[in-house]
């Protein structure tokens, strides 16, 4: 995924690290991304998780610590919406506050859904304009295509010729080694006499 794609739709990316294979130095199919704000993380999870790029779907996950932080963030944001309506909690108006809180949560979710739809249309436009038009998707599909099958083994007549050639080569090697050893022995005997 391109950082600019994420930044245009989700928010500011503060860090992006793609994992590489230690031996081959080729990138693996995953990485780590950090956003500037909790809203940006939530938006990325909602919009980009399951988004198709070529034949692949993006999969976004957060660790348990980040998920706990996001859950707390949502709770605080909803509390701030209720506080903005300047409702004070008393035993007499508790039922009324619960109704207003429900309305506020519904409005909160409705606003997020509308924002998501707008951003999804921007995301798809970016995908069409930049990734498809430049041929990046074709390249991704080509890289993910299965390798062609290995060539078939040579016909048996060619293998026999190769075997004969190998036997001939090994016989000539043995003859050469034998002659070299004989010459060495003869020279040694001469030196002794």
N, CA and C of each residue as an Amber inpcrd file, in Angstrom:
protein
   579
   0.8410000  -1.1650000   0.0000000   0.0000000   0.0000000   0.0000000
   0.8870000   1.2290000   0.0000000   0.5140000   2.2100000  -0.7440000
   1.2720000   3.4550000  -0.7960000   0.8870000   4.3220000   0.3900000
   1.8730000   4.9570000   0.9850000   1.6050000   5.8260000   2.1290000
   0.6830000   6.9720000   1.7270000   0.8380000   7.4950000   0.5000000
   0.0060000   8.6240000   0.0840000  -1.4560000   8.2020000  -0.0120000
  -1.7300000   6.9770000  -0.3920000  -3.0940000   6.4600000  -0.4360000
  -3.6840000   6.4900000   0.9640000  -2.9220000   6.0350000   1.9300000
  -3.3850000   6.0070000   3.3050000  -3.5350000   7.4140000   3.8610000
  -2.5760000   8.2820000   3.5910000  -2.6310000   9.6400000   4.1300000
  -3.7980000  10.4280000   3.5550000  -4.1030000  10.2470000   2.2890000
  -5.2010000  10.9990000   1.6870000  -6.5420000  10.6040000   2.2810000
  -6.6860000   9.3420000   2.6400000  -7.9910000   8.8860000   3.1050000
  -8.0970000   8.7360000   4.6080000  -7.0050000   8.3830000   5.2690000
  -7.0940000   8.0540000   6.6910000  -6.4540000   9.0740000   7.6090000
  -5.3560000   9.6630000   7.2110000  -4.6800000  10.6160000   8.0660000
  -3.1750000  10.4980000   7.9200000  -2.4630000  11.1890000   8.7830000
  -1.0120000  11.2720000   8.6890000  -0.3440000  10.0000000   9.1810000
   0.4830000   9.4250000   8.3310000   1.2720000   8.2480000   8.6870000
   2.5900000   8.7460000   9.2650000   2.8940000   8.3420000  10.5000000
   4.1410000   8.7800000  11.1280000   5.2730000   7.7940000  10.8910000
   4.9330000   6.5250000  10.6500000   5.9680000   5.5140000  10.4330000
   5.3960000   4.3840000   9.5910000   6.2020000   3.9250000   8.6430000
   5.8110000   2.7910000   7.7900000   7.0400000   1.9170000   7.5950000
   6.9570000   0.6620000   8.0290000   8.0780000  -0.2690000   7.9040000
   7.5790000  -1.5450000   7.2450000   8.1360000  -1.8590000   6.0830000
   7.7800000  -3.0860000   5.3910000   8.8240000  -4.1330000   5.7230000
   8.3960000  -5.3000000   6.1000000   9.2920000  -6.3570000   6.5380000
   9.9250000  -7.0190000   5.3260000  11.2520000  -7.2580000   5.4050000
  11.9990000  -7.9150000   4.3320000  12.4960000  -9.2660000   4.8050000
  12.6060000 -10.1900000   3.8760000  13.2000000 -11.4840000   4.1600000
  14.6850000 -11.2660000   4.4430000  15.1960000 -11.8780000   5.5000000
  16.5770000 -11.6660000   5.9090000  17.5580000 -12.1660000   4.8540000
  17.2750000 -13.3080000   4.2560000  18.2040000 -13.9090000   3.3010000
  18.1130000 -13.2820000   1.9170000  16.8950000 -13.1360000   1.4050000
  16.7350000 -12.6750000   0.0210000  16.5930000 -11.1620000  -0.1030000
  16.3420000 -10.4860000   1.0000000  16.1310000  -9.0290000   1.0080000
  14.9050000  -8.6150000   0.1990000  14.0400000  -9.5610000  -0.1340000
  12.7970000  -9.2330000  -0.8420000  11.7320000  -8.8980000   0.1960000
  10.8540000  -7.9400000  -0.1190000   9.8210000  -7.5830000   0.8560000
   8.8200000  -8.7110000   1.0410000   8.4440000  -8.9070000   2.2910000
   7.3910000  -9.8720000   2.5940000   6.0520000  -9.1860000   2.4050000
   5.0070000  -9.9060000   2.5790000   3.6730000  -9.3680000   2.3110000
   3.0410000  -8.6220000   3.4620000   3.8440000  -8.0670000   4.3870000
   3.2400000  -7.3080000   5.4730000   4.2020000  -6.2470000   5.9840000
   3.6540000  -5.3430000   6.7920000   4.4710000  -4.2770000   7.3530000
   3.7800000  -3.6740000   8.5610000   4.3850000  -2.6330000   9.0960000
   3.8720000  -1.9740000  10.2920000   3.6810000  -0.4920000   9.9940000
   2.5260000   0.0090000  10.3860000   2.1740000   1.4000000  10.1030000
   1.7190000   2.0740000  11.3920000   2.1890000   3.2960000  11.5860000
   1.7590000   4.0810000  12.7420000   1.1330000   5.3760000  12.2380000
   0.0300000   5.7520000  12.8720000  -0.6650000   6.9800000  12.5160000
  -0.4690000   8.0220000  13.6080000  -0.7210000   9.2550000  13.2250000
  -0.5460000  10.3930000  14.1140000  -1.5970000  10.4250000  15.2280000
  -2.8430000  10.0660000  14.9090000  -3.9480000  10.1980000  15.8630000
  -4.7690000   8.9140000  15.9050000  -5.4750000   8.7490000  17.0210000
  -6.3210000   7.5620000  17.1930000  -7.4410000   7.5310000  16.1560000
  -7.9870000   8.7030000  15.8100000  -9.0360000   8.7620000  14.7770000
  -8.5210000   8.2120000  13.4500000  -7.2770000   8.4960000  13.1430000
  -6.6880000   8.0290000  11.8890000  -6.5480000   6.5100000  11.8890000
  -6.1790000   5.9390000  13.0260000  -6.0610000   4.4770000  13.1330000
  -7.4320000   3.8460000  12.9380000  -8.4210000   4.3750000  13.6240000
  -9.7770000   3.8320000  13.5050000 -10.2770000   3.9200000  12.0680000
 -10.0160000   5.0470000  11.4080000 -10.4610000   5.2310000  10.0310000
  -9.7640000   4.2260000   9.1070000  -8.4720000   4.0210000   9.3150000
  -7.7410000   3.0490000   8.4900000  -8.3070000   1.6480000   8.6870000
  -8.6100000   1.2980000   9.9240000  -9.1860000  -0.0230000  10.1880000
 -10.5410000  -0.1840000   9.4990000 -11.3400000   0.8640000   9.5210000
 -12.6680000   0.7810000   8.8990000 -12.5880000   0.7630000   7.3800000
 -11.7130000   1.6010000   6.8060000 -11.7030000   1.7780000   5.3510000
 -10.7920000   0.7950000   4.6150000  -9.6190000   0.5500000   5.1560000
  -8.6200000  -0.2050000   4.3960000  -8.6490000  -1.7070000   4.6520000
  -9.2070000  -2.1210000   5.7690000  -9.2650000  -3.5570000   6.0490000
 -10.2110000  -4.2270000   5.0500000  -9.6870000  -5.1380000   4.2680000
 -10.4780000  -5.8290000   3.2480000 -10.4760000  -5.1370000   1.8960000
  -9.8140000  -3.9800000   1.7850000  -9.7610000  -3.2600000   0.5060000
  -8.9280000  -4.0670000  -0.4840000  -9.4510000  -4.2470000  -1.6970000
  -8.7550000  -5.0510000  -2.7150000  -7.8130000  -4.1810000  -3.5380000
  -6.5770000  -4.6420000  -3.6410000  -5.6000000  -4.0380000  -4.5460000
  -5.1450000  -5.1630000  -5.4620000  -5.6010000  -5.1120000  -6.7010000
  -5.3180000  -6.2070000  -7.6240000  -5.9980000  -7.4600000  -7.1040000
  -5.2620000  -8.5740000  -7.0740000  -5.8630000  -9.8220000  -6.6010000
  -5.8160000  -9.9630000  -5.0740000  -5.1730000  -9.0340000  -4.3850000
  -4.9720000  -9.1620000  -2.9430000  -5.8980000  -8.2470000  -2.1530000
  -6.2270000  -8.6990000  -0.9410000  -7.0030000  -7.8860000  -0.0160000
  -6.0990000  -7.4490000   1.1230000  -6.2300000  -6.1870000   1.5160000
  -5.4640000  -5.7030000   2.6650000  -6.0670000  -6.2610000   3.9420000
  -5.2040000  -6.5980000   4.8880000  -5.6350000  -7.0690000   6.1950000
  -4.9640000  -6.1890000   7.2330000  -5.7590000  -5.4590000   7.9940000
  -5.2310000  -4.5680000   9.0260000  -5.5680000  -5.1310000  10.3910000
  -4.5850000  -5.1200000  11.2710000  -4.7690000  -5.6030000  12.6350000
  -4.1040000  -4.6330000  13.5880000  -4.5800000  -4.6250000  14.8230000
  -3.9170000  -3.8710000  15.8790000  -3.6530000  -4.8210000  17.0370000
  -2.6160000  -4.5240000  17.8140000  -2.3390000  -5.3660000  18.9650000
  -3.3330000  -5.0500000  20.0850000  -3.3340000  -5.8570000  21.1260000
  -4.3210000  -5.7050000  22.1970000  -4.1730000  -4.3730000  22.9260000
  -2.9430000  -3.9040000  23.0850000  -2.7130000  -2.6240000  23.7620000
  -3.3280000  -1.4740000  22.9610000  -3.1290000  -1.4870000  21.6550000
  -3.7000000  -0.4470000  20.8040000  -5.2170000  -0.5440000  20.7850000
  -5.7490000  -1.7720000  20.7420000  -7.2060000  -1.9470000  20.7390000
  -7.8170000  -1.4050000  22.0250000  -7.1680000  -1.6580000  23.1590000
  -7.6670000  -1.1350000  24.4380000  -7.6470000   0.4000000  24.4220000
  -6.5790000   0.9620000  23.8700000  -6.4810000   2.4220000  23.7650000
  -7.6040000   2.9740000  22.8820000  -7.8580000   2.3080000  21.7410000
  -8.9180000   2.7730000  20.8390000 -10.2950000   2.6720000  21.4910000
 -10.5360000   1.5810000  22.2230000 -11.8190000   1.4300000  22.9160000
 -12.0150000   2.5480000  23.9350000 -10.9560000   2.8580000  24.6830000
 -11.0170000   3.9420000  25.6640000 -11.2260000   5.2870000  24.9540000
 -10.5630000   5.4560000  23.8210000 -10.7040000   6.6950000  23.0530000
 -12.1500000   6.9020000  22.6110000 -12.7940000   5.8460000  22.1120000
 -14.1910000   5.9360000  21.6700000 -15.0900000   6.2890000  22.8520000
 -14.8430000   5.6460000  23.9890000 -15.6520000   5.9100000  25.1850000
 -15.5230000   7.3790000  25.5950000 -14.2830000   7.8960000  25.6150000
 -14.0720000   9.2970000  25.9910000 -14.7020000  10.2510000  24.9730000
 -14.6300000   9.8860000  23.7060000 -15.2070000  10.7530000  22.6720000
 -16.7320000  10.8370000  22.8230000 -17.3510000   9.7100000  23.1350000
 -18.8080000   9.7110000  23.3430000 -19.1740000  10.5070000  24.5910000
 -18.3500000  10.3730000  25.6340000 -18.6060000  11.1450000  26.8560000
 -18.4910000  12.6410000  26.5790000 -17.5310000  13.0110000  25.7410000
 -17.3810000  14.4220000  25.3930000 -18.5910000  14.9290000  24.6180000
 -19.1770000  14.0920000  23.7700000 -20.3760000  14.4960000  23.0310000
 -21.5410000  14.7380000  23.9870000 -21.6660000  13.8830000  24.9950000
 -22.7350000  14.0560000  25.9760000 -22.4740000  15.3290000  26.7850000
 -21.2200000  15.5300000  27.1760000 -20.8800000  16.7220000  27.9600000
 -21.1110000  17.9860000  27.1440000 -20.9180000  17.8920000  25.8390000
 -21.1360000  19.0550000  24.9850000 -22.5960000  19.4820000  24.9950000
 -23.4840000  18.5420000  25.2450000 -24.9030000  18.8810000  25.3260000
 -25.2540000  19.4390000  26.7120000 -24.2240000  19.5510000  27.5480000
 -24.3220000  20.0960000  28.9130000 -25.4500000  19.4450000  29.7140000
 -25.3880000  18.1540000  29.7500000 -26.3600000  17.3930000  30.5290000
 -25.6800000  17.0010000  31.8300000 -26.3240000  17.2880000  32.9280000
 -25.7990000  16.8720000  34.2200000 -26.5690000  15.6530000  34.6880000
 -25.8560000  14.7220000  35.2600000 -26.4870000  13.4850000  35.7090000
 -27.0530000  13.6660000  37.1110000 -28.3390000  13.4330000  37.2380000
 -29.0160000  13.4020000  38.5370000 -29.9250000  12.1910000  38.5250000
 -30.2870000  11.6860000  39.6840000 -31.1980000  10.5260000  39.6900000
 -32.5180000  10.8120000  38.9630000 -32.9650000  12.0340000  38.9810000
 -34.2410000  12.3680000  38.3470000 -34.1560000  12.3440000  36.8210000
 -33.0310000  12.7710000  36.2440000 -32.9600000  12.8240000  34.7780000
 -32.1020000  11.6950000  34.1770000 -31.8230000  10.6500000  34.9470000
 -30.9780000   9.5470000  34.4620000 -31.5900000   8.8690000  33.2330000
 -32.8870000   8.6150000  33.2490000 -33.5460000   7.9810000  32.1080000
 -33.4640000   8.8850000  30.8820000 -33.6520000  10.1670000  31.0610000
 -33.5890000  11.1270000  29.9590000 -32.1690000  11.1760000  29.3740000
 -31.1660000  11.1250000  30.2580000 -29.7730000  11.1550000  29.8120000
 -29.4450000   9.8890000  29.0190000 -29.9540000   8.7360000  29.4730000
 -29.7290000   7.4860000  28.7340000 -30.2890000   7.5950000  27.3190000
 -31.4620000   8.2070000  27.1770000 -32.0630000   8.3900000  25.8460000
 -31.1870000   9.3170000  25.0110000 -30.7470000  10.4220000  25.6010000
 -29.8970000  11.3600000  24.8680000 -28.5590000  10.7310000  24.5000000
 -28.0150000   9.9260000  25.4340000 -26.7510000   9.2450000  25.1490000
 -26.9280000   8.2930000  23.9730000 -28.0650000   7.5770000  23.9630000
 -28.3380000   6.6880000  22.8370000 -28.4330000   7.4680000  21.5380000
 -29.1290000   8.6040000  21.5630000 -29.2250000   9.4630000  20.3750000
 -27.8410000   9.9350000  19.9440000 -27.0250000  10.3180000  20.9080000
 -25.6850000  10.8070000  20.6160000 -24.8360000   9.7030000  19.9850000
 -24.9210000   8.4990000  20.5280000 -24.1680000   7.3730000  19.9650000
 -24.6390000   7.0650000  18.5440000 -25.9510000   7.0930000  18.3380000
 -26.4770000   6.8510000  16.9930000 -25.9800000   7.9210000  16.0200000
 -26.0000000   9.1750000  16.4690000 -25.5240000  10.2650000  15.6220000
 -24.0270000  10.1150000  15.3460000 -23.2840000   9.7400000  16.3760000
 -21.8430000   9.5150000  16.2450000 -21.5610000   8.4520000  15.1810000
 -22.2800000   7.3230000  15.2650000 -22.0930000   6.2380000  14.3020000
 -22.5650000   6.6490000  12.9050000 -23.6530000   7.4100000  12.8420000
 -24.1650000   7.8780000  11.5550000 -23.1610000   8.8260000  10.8890000
 -22.5940000   9.7430000  11.6750000 -21.5890000  10.6650000  11.1410000
 -20.3630000   9.9080000  10.6300000 -19.9140000   8.9100000  11.3950000
 -18.7630000   8.1110000  10.9580000 -19.0730000   7.3700000   9.6580000
 -20.2820000   6.8130000   9.5440000 -20.6640000   6.0770000   8.3350000
 -20.6880000   6.9990000   7.1160000 -21.2080000   8.2200000   7.2880000
 -21.2260000   9.1850000   6.1750000 -19.7960000   9.5600000   5.7660000
 -18.9710000   9.8160000   6.7610000 -17.5710000  10.1590000   6.4750000
 -16.8690000   9.0040000   5.7580000 -17.1480000   7.7740000   6.2050000
 -16.5380000   6.5990000   5.5700000 -16.9460000   6.4770000   4.1030000
 -18.2130000   6.7300000   3.8140000 -18.6740000   6.6420000   2.4230000
 -17.9620000   7.6580000   1.5410000 -17.8140000   8.8800000   2.0310000
 -17.0920000   9.9080000   1.2660000 -15.6390000   9.4950000   1.0380000
 -15.0160000   9.0030000   2.0810000 -13.6040000   8.6090000   1.9680000
 -13.4300000   7.3840000   1.0790000 -14.3920000   6.4570000   1.1190000
 -14.3120000   5.2810000   0.2440000 -14.3610000   5.6970000  -1.2180000
 -15.2150000   6.6820000  -1.5240000 -15.2830000   7.1350000  -2.9150000
 -13.9570000   7.7890000  -3.3170000 -13.3230000   8.5430000  -2.4120000
 -12.0020000   9.1170000  -2.6970000 -10.9590000   8.0210000  -2.8850000
 -11.0370000   7.0120000  -2.0500000 -10.0940000   5.8970000  -2.1200000
 -10.2130000   5.1640000  -3.4530000 -11.4300000   4.8960000  -3.8790000
 -11.6410000   4.2170000  -5.1610000 -11.1910000   5.0920000  -6.3310000
 -11.4230000   6.3880000  -6.2270000 -10.9680000   7.3020000  -7.2840000
  -9.4490000   7.3040000  -7.3650000  -8.7880000   7.3350000  -6.2190000
  -7.3200000   7.2890000  -6.1870000  -6.8320000   5.9830000  -6.8040000
  -7.4760000   4.9010000  -6.4310000  -7.1220000   3.5730000  -6.9420000
  -7.2180000   3.5580000  -8.4660000  -8.3320000   4.0590000  -8.9980000
  -8.5250000   4.0610000 -10.4480000  -7.5480000   5.0010000 -11.1510000
  -7.3990000   6.2110000 -10.6200000  -6.5630000   7.2170000 -11.2800000
  -5.0740000   6.8920000 -11.2190000  -4.6080000   6.4120000 -10.0910000
  -3.1690000   6.2670000  -9.9030000  -2.6540000   4.8400000 -10.0510000
  -3.3120000   3.8890000  -9.4460000  -2.7870000   2.5310000  -9.4720000
  -3.1270000   1.7940000 -10.7610000  -4.3470000   1.9190000 -11.2080000
  -4.7420000   1.2300000 -12.4370000  -4.1490000   1.9370000 -13.6550000
  -4.2340000   3.2570000 -13.6910000  -3.7700000   4.0150000 -14.8520000
  -2.2550000   3.8910000 -15.0680000  -1.4920000   3.8100000 -13.9950000
  -0.0280000   3.7250000 -14.1400000   0.4580000   2.3120000 -14.3940000
  -0.4220000   1.3460000 -14.3140000  -0.0220000  -0.0370000 -14.5550000
   0.5040000  -0.7320000 -13.3120000   0.3990000  -0.1020000 -12.1470000
   0.8970000  -0.7170000 -10.9100000   0.1230000  -1.9930000 -10.5930000
  -1.1630000  -2.0080000 -10.8570000  -1.9660000  -3.1920000 -10.5710000
  -1.5450000  -4.3460000 -11.4740000  -1.2790000  -4.0580000 -12.7310000
  -0.8180000  -5.0990000 -13.6560000   0.4910000  -5.6860000 -13.1590000
   1.3790000  -4.8300000 -12.6620000   2.6550000  -5.3110000 -12.1480000
   2.4390000  -6.1770000 -10.9050000   1.5420000  -5.7770000 -10.0170000
   1.2430000  -6.5710000  -8.8220000   0.6870000  -7.9310000  -9.2240000
  -0.2250000  -7.9530000 -10.1920000  -0.7960000  -9.2180000 -10.6380000
   0.2660000 -10.1100000 -11.2710000   1.1810000  -9.4960000 -12.0320000
   2.2420000 -10.2730000 -12.6680000   3.1840000 -10.8630000 -11.6150000
   3.4850000 -10.0950000 -10.5710000   4.3610000 -10.5940000  -9.5140000
   3.7110000 -11.7160000  -8.7190000   2.3960000 -11.6860000  -8.6050000
   1.6860000 -12.7080000  -7.8490000   1.2980000 -13.9210000  -8.6940000
   1.5470000 -13.8580000  -9.9810000   1.1880000 -14.9720000 -10.8610000
   2.0540000 -16.1860000 -10.5330000   1.5040000 -17.3780000 -10.6830000
   2.3080000 -18.5700000 -10.4100000   3.4390000 -18.7080000 -11.4320000
   4.5100000 -19.3230000 -11.0080000   5.6420000 -19.5420000 -11.9030000
   5.2860000 -20.5880000 -12.9520000   5.8790000 -20.5010000 -14.1340000
   5.6020000 -21.5200000 -15.1480000   6.1890000 -22.8580000 -14.7000000
   5.6570000 -23.9490000 -15.2250000   6.1830000 -25.2650000 -14.8260000
   7.6050000 -25.4440000 -15.3500000   8.3850000 -26.2970000 -14.6920000
   9.7590000 -26.5300000 -15.1620000   9.7350000 -27.2300000 -16.5200000
  10.8110000 -27.1060000 -17.2950000  10.8300000 -27.7680000 -18.6000000
  10.8430000 -29.2850000 -18.4220000  10.2960000 -29.9910000 -19.3880000
  10.2650000 -31.4580000 -19.2680000  11.6840000 -32.0230000 -19.3880000
  11.9030000 -33.2060000 -18.8450000  13.2450000 -33.8080000 -18.9700000
  13.5320000 -34.1260000 -20.4370000  14.8140000 -34.1600000 -20.8090000
  15.1380000 -34.4490000 -22.2110000  14.7100000 -35.8640000 -22.5770000
  14.4740000 -36.1100000 -23.8690000  14.1120000 -37.4610000 -24.3010000
  15.2110000 -38.4530000 -23.9250000  14.8460000 -39.7000000 -23.8500000
  15.7860000 -40.7240000 -23.3740000  17.0250000 -40.8270000 -24.2590000
  16.9350000 -40.5900000 -25.5830000  18.1100000 -40.6920000 -26.4610000
  19.1470000 -39.6270000 -26.0950000  18.6870000 -38.4180000 -25.7510000
  19.6250000 -37.3780000 -25.3500000  20.2960000 -37.7370000 -24.0290000
  19.5400000 -38.3450000 -23.1270000  20.1090000 -38.7450000 -21.8400000
  21.1750000 -39.8140000 -22.0440000  20.9230000 -40.7380000 -22.9650000
  21.9180000 -41.7840000 -23.2230000  23.1960000 -41.1770000 -23.7740000
  23.0420000 -40.2010000 -24.6880000  24.2260000 -39.5280000 -25.2310000
  25.0050000 -38.8300000 -24.1230000  24.2690000 -38.1820000 -23.2200000
  24.9260000 -37.5110000 -22.0940000  25.6450000 -38.5260000 -21.2050000
  24.9960000 -39.6670000 -20.9700000  25.6290000 -40.6990000 -20.1370000
  26.8960000 -41.2200000 -20.7990000  26.8490000 -41.4620000 -22.1190000
  28.0370000 -41.9530000 -22.8420000  29.1650000 -40.9240000 -22.7730000
  28.7960000 -39.6590000 -22.9680000  29.7940000 -38.5940000 -22.9120000
  30.4390000 -38.5460000 -21.5260000  29.6190000 -38.6890000 -20.4820000
  30.1530000 -38.6880000 -19.1200000  31.0840000 -39.8780000 -18.8940000
  30.7120000 -41.0470000 -19.4060000  31.5770000 -42.2230000 -19.2440000
  32.8910000 -42.0270000 -19.9800000  32.8120000 -41.4760000 -21.2000000
  34.0150000 -41.2190000 -21.9740000  34.9340000 -40.2460000 -21.2360000
  34.3100000 -39.1560000 -20.7230000  35.0880000 -38.1640000 -19.9950000
  35.7320000 -38.7760000 -18.7640000  35.0010000 -39.5990000 -18.0520000
  35.5680000 -40.1890000 -16.8390000  36.6790000 -41.1910000 -17.1950000
  36.5210000 -41.9210000 -18.3290000  37.5710000 -42.8550000 -18.7370000
  38.8290000 -42.0960000 -19.1410000  38.6720000 -41.0100000 -19.8880000
  39.8500000 -40.2280000 -20.2900000  40.5120000 -39.5930000 -19.0690000
  39.7100000 -39.1820000 -18.0860000  40.2710000 -38.6380000 -16.8450000
  41.0820000 -39.7060000 -16.1100000  40.5630000 -40.9100000 -16.0520000
  41.2980000 -41.9940000 -15.3800000  42.6020000 -42.2980000 -16.1100000
  42.5350000 -42.3380000 -17.4670000  43.7580000 -42.6060000 -18.2420000
  44.7960000 -41.5100000 -18.0110000  44.3840000 -40.2820000 -18.0170000
  45.2950000 -39.1560000 -17.8000000  45.9250000 -39.2310000 -16.4090000
  45.1120000 -39.5440000 -15.3940000  45.6320000 -39.6670000 -14.0260000
  46.6330000 -40.8270000 -13.9300000  46.3260000 -41.9220000 -14.5710000
  47.2220000 -43.0820000 -14.5410000  48.5700000 -42.7440000 -15.2000000
  48.5100000 -42.0580000 -16.3600000  49.7570000 -41.6670000 -17.0450000
  50.5670000 -40.6930000 -16.1860000  49.9410000 -39.7740000 -15.5660000
  50.6380000 -38.7970000 -14.7130000  51.3150000 -39.5030000 -13.5390000
  50.6020000 -40.4520000 -12.9140000  51.1890000 -41.2000000 -11.7950000
  52.3860000 -42.0390000 -12.2650000  52.3010000 -42.6520000 -13.4370000
  53.3930000 -43.4590000 -13.9750000  54.6270000 -42.5930000 -14.2290000
  54.4000000 -41.3920000 -14.8280000  55.5240000 -40.4780000 -15.0790000
  56.1640000 -40.0230000 -13.7650000  55.3780000 -39.7500000 -12.7870000
  55.8900000 -39.3160000 -11.4820000  56.7300000 -40.4290000 -10.8450000
  56.2350000 -41.6780000 -10.9250000  56.9850000 -42.8110000 -10.3690000
  58.3130000 -42.9940000 -11.1010000  58.3110000 -42.8710000 -12.4150000
  59.5330000 -43.0240000 -13.2120000  60.5640000 -41.9500000 -12.8340000
  60.0800000 -40.6930000 -12.6900000  60.9810000 -39.6070000 -12.3040000
  61.5610000 -39.8520000 -10.9100000  60.7870000 -40.3170000 -10.0250000
  61.2520000 -40.5930000  -8.6710000  62.3170000 -41.7010000  -8.6740000
  62.0480000 -42.7430000  -9.4860000  63.0380000 -43.8230000  -9.5720000
  64.3460000 -43.3520000 -10.1630000  64.3150000 -42.4860000 -11.1640000
  65.5230000 -41.9370000 -11.7500000  66.3200000 -41.1230000 -10.7290000
  65.6040000 -40.3340000  -9.9720000  66.2770000 -39.5090000  -8.9650000
  66.9470000 -40.3760000  -7.9100000  66.4130000 -41.4810000  -7.5660000
  67.0020000 -42.3750000  -6.5840000  68.2890000 -43.0110000  -7.1170000
  68.3090000 -43.3490000  -8.3640000  69.4900000 -44.0240000  -8.9480000
  70.5440000 -43.0530000  -9.1590000
